[in-house]
Coordinates of C-alpha atoms in Angstrom, one line a residue:
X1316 CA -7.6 33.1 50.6
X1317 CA -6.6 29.8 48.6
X1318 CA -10.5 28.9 48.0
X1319 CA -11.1 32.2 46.8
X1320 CA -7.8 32.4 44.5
X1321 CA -9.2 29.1 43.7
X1322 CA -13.0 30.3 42.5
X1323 CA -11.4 32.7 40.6
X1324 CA -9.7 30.6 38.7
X1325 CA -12.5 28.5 37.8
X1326 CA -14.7 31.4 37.4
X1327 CA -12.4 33.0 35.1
X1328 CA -12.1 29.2 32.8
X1329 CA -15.9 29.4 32.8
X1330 CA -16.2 32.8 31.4
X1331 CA -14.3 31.4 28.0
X1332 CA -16.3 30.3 25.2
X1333 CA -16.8 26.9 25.3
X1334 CA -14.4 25.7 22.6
X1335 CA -11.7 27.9 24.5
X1336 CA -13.0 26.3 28.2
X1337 CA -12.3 22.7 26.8
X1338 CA -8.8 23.7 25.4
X1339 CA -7.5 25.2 28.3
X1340 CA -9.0 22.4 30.5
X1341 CA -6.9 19.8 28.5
X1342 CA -4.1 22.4 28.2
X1343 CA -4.3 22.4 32.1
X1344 CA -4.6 18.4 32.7
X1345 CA -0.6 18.0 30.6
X1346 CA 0.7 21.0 32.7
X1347 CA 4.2 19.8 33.9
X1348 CA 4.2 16.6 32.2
X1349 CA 6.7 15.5 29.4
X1350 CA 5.0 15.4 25.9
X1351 CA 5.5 12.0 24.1
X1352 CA 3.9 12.3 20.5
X1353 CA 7.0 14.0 18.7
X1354 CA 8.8 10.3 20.1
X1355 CA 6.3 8.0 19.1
X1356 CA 6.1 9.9 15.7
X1357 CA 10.4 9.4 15.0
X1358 CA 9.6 6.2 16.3
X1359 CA 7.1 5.4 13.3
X1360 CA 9.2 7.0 10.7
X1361 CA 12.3 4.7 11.4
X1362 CA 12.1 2.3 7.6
X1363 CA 11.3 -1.6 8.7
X1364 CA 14.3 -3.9 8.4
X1365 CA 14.4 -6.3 5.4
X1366 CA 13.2 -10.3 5.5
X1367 CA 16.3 -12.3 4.6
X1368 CA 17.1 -15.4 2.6
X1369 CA 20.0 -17.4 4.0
X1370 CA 21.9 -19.4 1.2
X1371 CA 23.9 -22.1 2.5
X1372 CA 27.1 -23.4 1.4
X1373 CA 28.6 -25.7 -0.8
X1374 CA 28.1 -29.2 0.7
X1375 CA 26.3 -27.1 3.8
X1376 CA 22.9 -28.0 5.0
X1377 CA 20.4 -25.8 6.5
X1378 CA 20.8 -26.7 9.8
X1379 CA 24.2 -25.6 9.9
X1380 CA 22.7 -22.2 9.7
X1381 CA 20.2 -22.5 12.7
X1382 CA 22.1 -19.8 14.7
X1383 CA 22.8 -17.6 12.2
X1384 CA 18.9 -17.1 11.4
X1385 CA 18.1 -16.6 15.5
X1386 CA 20.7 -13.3 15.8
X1387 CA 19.6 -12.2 12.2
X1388 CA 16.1 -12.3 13.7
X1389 CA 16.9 -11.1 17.5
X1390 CA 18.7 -8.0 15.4
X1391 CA 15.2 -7.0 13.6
X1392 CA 14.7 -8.8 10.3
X1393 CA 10.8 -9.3 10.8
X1394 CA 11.5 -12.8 8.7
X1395 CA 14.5 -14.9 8.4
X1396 CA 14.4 -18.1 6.3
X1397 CA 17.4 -20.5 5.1
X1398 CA 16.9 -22.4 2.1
X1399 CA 16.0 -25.7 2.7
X1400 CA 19.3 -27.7 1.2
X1401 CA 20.8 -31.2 2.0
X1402 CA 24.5 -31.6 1.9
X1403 CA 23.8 -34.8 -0.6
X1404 CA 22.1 -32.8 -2.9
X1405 CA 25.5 -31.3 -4.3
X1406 CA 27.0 -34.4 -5.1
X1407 CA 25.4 -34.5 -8.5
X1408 CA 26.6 -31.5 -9.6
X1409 CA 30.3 -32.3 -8.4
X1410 CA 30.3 -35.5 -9.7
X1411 CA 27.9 -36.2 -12.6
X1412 CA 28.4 -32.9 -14.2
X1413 CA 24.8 -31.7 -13.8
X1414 CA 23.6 -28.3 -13.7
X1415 CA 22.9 -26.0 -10.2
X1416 CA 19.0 -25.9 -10.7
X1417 CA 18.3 -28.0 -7.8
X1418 CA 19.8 -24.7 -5.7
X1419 CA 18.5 -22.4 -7.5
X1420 CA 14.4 -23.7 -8.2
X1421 CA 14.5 -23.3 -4.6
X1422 CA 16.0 -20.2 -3.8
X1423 CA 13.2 -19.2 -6.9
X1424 CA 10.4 -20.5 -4.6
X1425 CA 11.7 -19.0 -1.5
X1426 CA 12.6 -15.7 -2.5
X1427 CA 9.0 -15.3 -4.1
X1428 CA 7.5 -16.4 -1.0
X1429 CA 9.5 -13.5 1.4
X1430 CA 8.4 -10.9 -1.7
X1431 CA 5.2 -11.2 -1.3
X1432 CA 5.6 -9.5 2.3
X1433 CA 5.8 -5.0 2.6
X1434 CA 10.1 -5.2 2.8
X1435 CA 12.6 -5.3 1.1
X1436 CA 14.7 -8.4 0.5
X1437 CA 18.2 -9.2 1.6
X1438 CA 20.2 -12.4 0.2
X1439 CA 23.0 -13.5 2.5
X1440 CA 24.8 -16.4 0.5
X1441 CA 27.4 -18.4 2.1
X1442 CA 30.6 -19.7 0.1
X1443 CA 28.4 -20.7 -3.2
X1444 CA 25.7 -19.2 -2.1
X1445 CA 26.3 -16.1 -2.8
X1446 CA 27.5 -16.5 -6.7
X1447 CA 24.3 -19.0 -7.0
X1448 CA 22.7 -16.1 -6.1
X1449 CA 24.6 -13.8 -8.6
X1450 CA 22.6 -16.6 -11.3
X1451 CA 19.2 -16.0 -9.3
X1452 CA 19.4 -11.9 -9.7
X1453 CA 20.1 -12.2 -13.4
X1454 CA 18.5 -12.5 -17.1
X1455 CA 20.8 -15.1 -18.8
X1456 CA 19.1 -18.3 -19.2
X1457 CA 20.5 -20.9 -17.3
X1458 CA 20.1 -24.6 -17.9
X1459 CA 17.2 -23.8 -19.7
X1460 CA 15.1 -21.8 -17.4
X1461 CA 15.7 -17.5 -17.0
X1462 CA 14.9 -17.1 -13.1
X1463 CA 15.3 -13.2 -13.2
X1464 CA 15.1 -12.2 -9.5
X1465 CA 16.2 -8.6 -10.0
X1466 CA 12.7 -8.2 -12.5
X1467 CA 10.8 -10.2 -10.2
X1468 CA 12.0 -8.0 -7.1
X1469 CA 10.8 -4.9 -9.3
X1470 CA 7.6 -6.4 -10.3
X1471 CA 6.8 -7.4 -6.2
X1472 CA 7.6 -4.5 -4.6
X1473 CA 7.2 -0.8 -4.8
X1474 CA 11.0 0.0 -3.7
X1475 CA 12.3 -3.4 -6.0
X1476 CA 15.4 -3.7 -4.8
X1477 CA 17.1 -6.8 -3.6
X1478 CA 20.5 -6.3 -1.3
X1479 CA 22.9 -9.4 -1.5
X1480 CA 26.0 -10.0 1.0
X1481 CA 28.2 -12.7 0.2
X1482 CA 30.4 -14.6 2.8
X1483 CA 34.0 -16.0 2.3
X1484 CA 32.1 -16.5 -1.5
X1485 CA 35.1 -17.4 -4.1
X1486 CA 33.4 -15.1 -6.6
X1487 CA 37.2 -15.4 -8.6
X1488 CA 38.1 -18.9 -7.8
X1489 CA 40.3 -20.3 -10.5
X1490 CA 38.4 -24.2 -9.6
X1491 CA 41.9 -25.7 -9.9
X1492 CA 40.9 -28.7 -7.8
X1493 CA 43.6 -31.5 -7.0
X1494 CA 41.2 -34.1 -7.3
X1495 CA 40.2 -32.3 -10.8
X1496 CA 36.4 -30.9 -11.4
X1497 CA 34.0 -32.4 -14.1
X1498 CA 32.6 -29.8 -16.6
X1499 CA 29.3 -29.5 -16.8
X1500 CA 27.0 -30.5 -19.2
X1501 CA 24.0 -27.9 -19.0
X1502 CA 21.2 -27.8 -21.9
X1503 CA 18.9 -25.3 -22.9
X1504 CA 21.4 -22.3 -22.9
X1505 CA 22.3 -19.2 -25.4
X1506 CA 25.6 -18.5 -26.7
X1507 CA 28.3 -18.7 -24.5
X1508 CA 32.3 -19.4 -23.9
X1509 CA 33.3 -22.4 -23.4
X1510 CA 34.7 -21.6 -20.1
X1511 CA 31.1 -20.4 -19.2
X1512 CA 29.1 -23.5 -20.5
X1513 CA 31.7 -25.9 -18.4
X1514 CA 31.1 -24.1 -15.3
X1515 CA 28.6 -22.2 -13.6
X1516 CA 30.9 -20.1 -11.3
X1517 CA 32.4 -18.8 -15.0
X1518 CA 28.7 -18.6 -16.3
X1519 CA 27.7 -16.2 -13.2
X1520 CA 31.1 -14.4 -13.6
X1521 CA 30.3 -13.9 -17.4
X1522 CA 26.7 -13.4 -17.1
X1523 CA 26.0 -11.9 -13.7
X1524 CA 28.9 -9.3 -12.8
X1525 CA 28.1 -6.7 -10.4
X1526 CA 28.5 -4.1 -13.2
X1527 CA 25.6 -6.1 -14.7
X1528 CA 23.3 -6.3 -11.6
X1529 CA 23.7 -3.2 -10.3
X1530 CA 23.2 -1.2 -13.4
X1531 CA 19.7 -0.4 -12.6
X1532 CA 20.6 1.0 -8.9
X1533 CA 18.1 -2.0 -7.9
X1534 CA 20.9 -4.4 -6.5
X1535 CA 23.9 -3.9 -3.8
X1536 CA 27.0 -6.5 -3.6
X1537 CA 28.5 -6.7 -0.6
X1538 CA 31.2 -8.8 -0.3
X1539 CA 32.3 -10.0 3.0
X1540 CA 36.1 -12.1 3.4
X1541 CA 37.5 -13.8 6.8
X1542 CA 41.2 -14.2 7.2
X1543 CA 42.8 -15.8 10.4
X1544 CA 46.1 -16.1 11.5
X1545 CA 47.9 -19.3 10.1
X1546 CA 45.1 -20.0 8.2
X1547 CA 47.3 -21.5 5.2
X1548 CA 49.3 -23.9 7.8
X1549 CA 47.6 -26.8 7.2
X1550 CA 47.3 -28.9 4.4
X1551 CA 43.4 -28.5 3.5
X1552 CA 44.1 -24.7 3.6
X1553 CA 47.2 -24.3 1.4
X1554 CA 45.5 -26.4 -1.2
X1555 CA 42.3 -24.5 -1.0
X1556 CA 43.8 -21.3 -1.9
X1557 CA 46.5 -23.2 -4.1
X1558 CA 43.3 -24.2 -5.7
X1559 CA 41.5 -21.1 -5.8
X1560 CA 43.8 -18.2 -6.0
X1561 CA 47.1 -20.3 -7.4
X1562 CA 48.3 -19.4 -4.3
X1563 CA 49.1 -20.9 -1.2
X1564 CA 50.4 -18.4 1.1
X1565 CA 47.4 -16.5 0.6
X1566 CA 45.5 -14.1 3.1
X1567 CA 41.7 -16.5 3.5
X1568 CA 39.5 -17.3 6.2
X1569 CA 41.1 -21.6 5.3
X1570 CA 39.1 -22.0 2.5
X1571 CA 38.8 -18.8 0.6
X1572 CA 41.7 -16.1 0.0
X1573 CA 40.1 -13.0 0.4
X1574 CA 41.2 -11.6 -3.0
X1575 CA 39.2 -14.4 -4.5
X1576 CA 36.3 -13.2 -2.9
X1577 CA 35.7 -9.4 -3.1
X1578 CA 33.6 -9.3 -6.4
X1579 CA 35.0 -6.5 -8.7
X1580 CA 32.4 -3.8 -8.8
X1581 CA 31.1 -4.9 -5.6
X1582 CA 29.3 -2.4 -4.0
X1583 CA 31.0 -2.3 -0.5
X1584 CA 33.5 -4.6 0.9
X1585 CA 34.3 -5.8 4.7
X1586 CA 37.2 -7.7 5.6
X1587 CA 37.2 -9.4 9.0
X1588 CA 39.8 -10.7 10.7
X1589 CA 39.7 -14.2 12.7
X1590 CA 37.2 -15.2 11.4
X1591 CA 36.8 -18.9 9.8
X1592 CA 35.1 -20.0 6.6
X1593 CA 32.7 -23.3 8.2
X1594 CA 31.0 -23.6 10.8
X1595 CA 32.6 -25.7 13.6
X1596 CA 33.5 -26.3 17.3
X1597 CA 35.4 -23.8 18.8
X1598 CA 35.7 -21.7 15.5
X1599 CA 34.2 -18.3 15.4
X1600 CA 33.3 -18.4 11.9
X1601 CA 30.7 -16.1 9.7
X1602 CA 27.3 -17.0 11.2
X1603 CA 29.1 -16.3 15.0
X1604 CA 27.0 -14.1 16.6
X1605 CA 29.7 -11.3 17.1
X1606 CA 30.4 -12.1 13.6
X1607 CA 27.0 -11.8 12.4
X1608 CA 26.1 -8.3 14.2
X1609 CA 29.3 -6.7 12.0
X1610 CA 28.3 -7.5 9.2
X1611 CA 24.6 -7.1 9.3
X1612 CA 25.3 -3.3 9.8
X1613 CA 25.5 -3.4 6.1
X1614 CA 22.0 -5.2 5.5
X1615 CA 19.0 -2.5 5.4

């Protein structure tokens, strides 16, 4: 009985046209097992995740930021790079007077280089870092050279957006130092206050607001602040945010108060707690893994 059920079957497949005979044959051969293409398809359609350009810290170095590019990478940024900076190189700018170029020619070189690939391009500046940054993204001319990363990021790519988080950056710092700061003397520069041509933190602040950068809807500022608990009790700390802020019973992450740096106009704003500003033994600071995967929720 089952052989002739079973002729009668084929017999009945080879009476169909032949078009029909080969669609019921392949409609037969994926009877009882689970399709896969609609998967593969939602799979395809999920947008890549943006390079990255790590930008160190004032008197930071790159390899300080070694761990920080490894989770950024393990969490899918198809490229992670860290601007190659020495910690000697900001000594002329803090003690000569000179001008930020040094930091921000090669944040120029490497930004251009991640542009070139098919995603878009996230800036995650650490401490000065991220308002050096503020300089990169925008049109004023800064000792003597207009860098204009917002036009470039428009003229590289399609989508021309650039996304920029900022860590424990003191976007609002008021630089009273105790050991006293030496204005600048920049050249080859527009007109300006005098507060802006002494200092570049008051030049990005006057120049490159976020109202300024995100105008165009082709920039986000995210503005990420640590604070841990009796962060002002030590003597570095309070005159940090003495410094800073005017204020040394500040909220901070021991370097930063955390209302010096959320931007005004920022974009978003996330404020974690325990977390330090440097990196450090036994100190769980921005570029700590956990650390890291919270904020990089924000990053496309």
């Amino acid at each position: 009985r089952s052989r002739r059920h079973h002729r009668s079957k084929v017999t009945a497949a080879a009476m169909l046209p032949v078009g029909e005979r080969g669609r019921a044959a392949w409609a037969a051969s994926f009877s009882g097992r689970t399709a896969r293409p609609r998967a593969s398809l939602r799979a395809r359609a999920v947008p890549p995740r943006s390079d990255v350009l790590i930008a160190p810290g004032f008197f930071n170095s790159s390899a300080q930021y070694a761990g920080m590019r490894e989770r950024l990478l393990a969490l899918g940024h198809p490229r992670v790079e860290i601007l190659d900076v020495r910690g000697w190189e900001w000594l002329a700018p803090t003690l000569l007077g000179t001008s930020f170029a040094f930091y921000l020619d090669k944040m120029d070189a490497a930004a251009r280089d991640l542009l070139l690939g098919p995603t878009r391009l996230s800036i995650v500046g650490h401490s000065a870092g991220g308002w050096l940054a503020r300089i990169w993204l925008g049109e004023a001319r800064y000792a003597g050279r207009t860098y204009q990363g917002l036009a470039l990021a428009r003229e590289k790519r399609e989508d021309g957006g650039v996304t920029l988080v900022t860590l424990g950056t003191p976007h609002l710092s008021l630089e009273e130092y105790p050991f006293g700061r030496v204005e600048e003397r920049r050249e080859g520069e527009g007109e300006m206050s005098q507060a802006a041509r002494a200092s570049s933190l008051r030049f990005a602040n006057e120049f490159c607001s976020a109202a300024a950068l995100q105008s165009a809807d082709l920039c986000e500022i995210i503005c990420v602040a640590g604070q841990v608990d009796g962060g002002g009790e030590t003597w570095g700390a309070r005159a940090s945010y003495r410094a800073t802020c005017g204020k040394e019973d500040a909220r901070g992450d021991g370097i930063c108060p955390v209302e010096s740096a959320i931007l005004p106009g920022c974009a978003r704003s996330l404020v974690l707690d325990q977390v330090s500003h440097s990196p450090g033994k036994d100190k769980t600071w921005y570029g700590a893994d956990p650390v890291v995967d919270r904020w990089d929720k924000m990053l496309p």
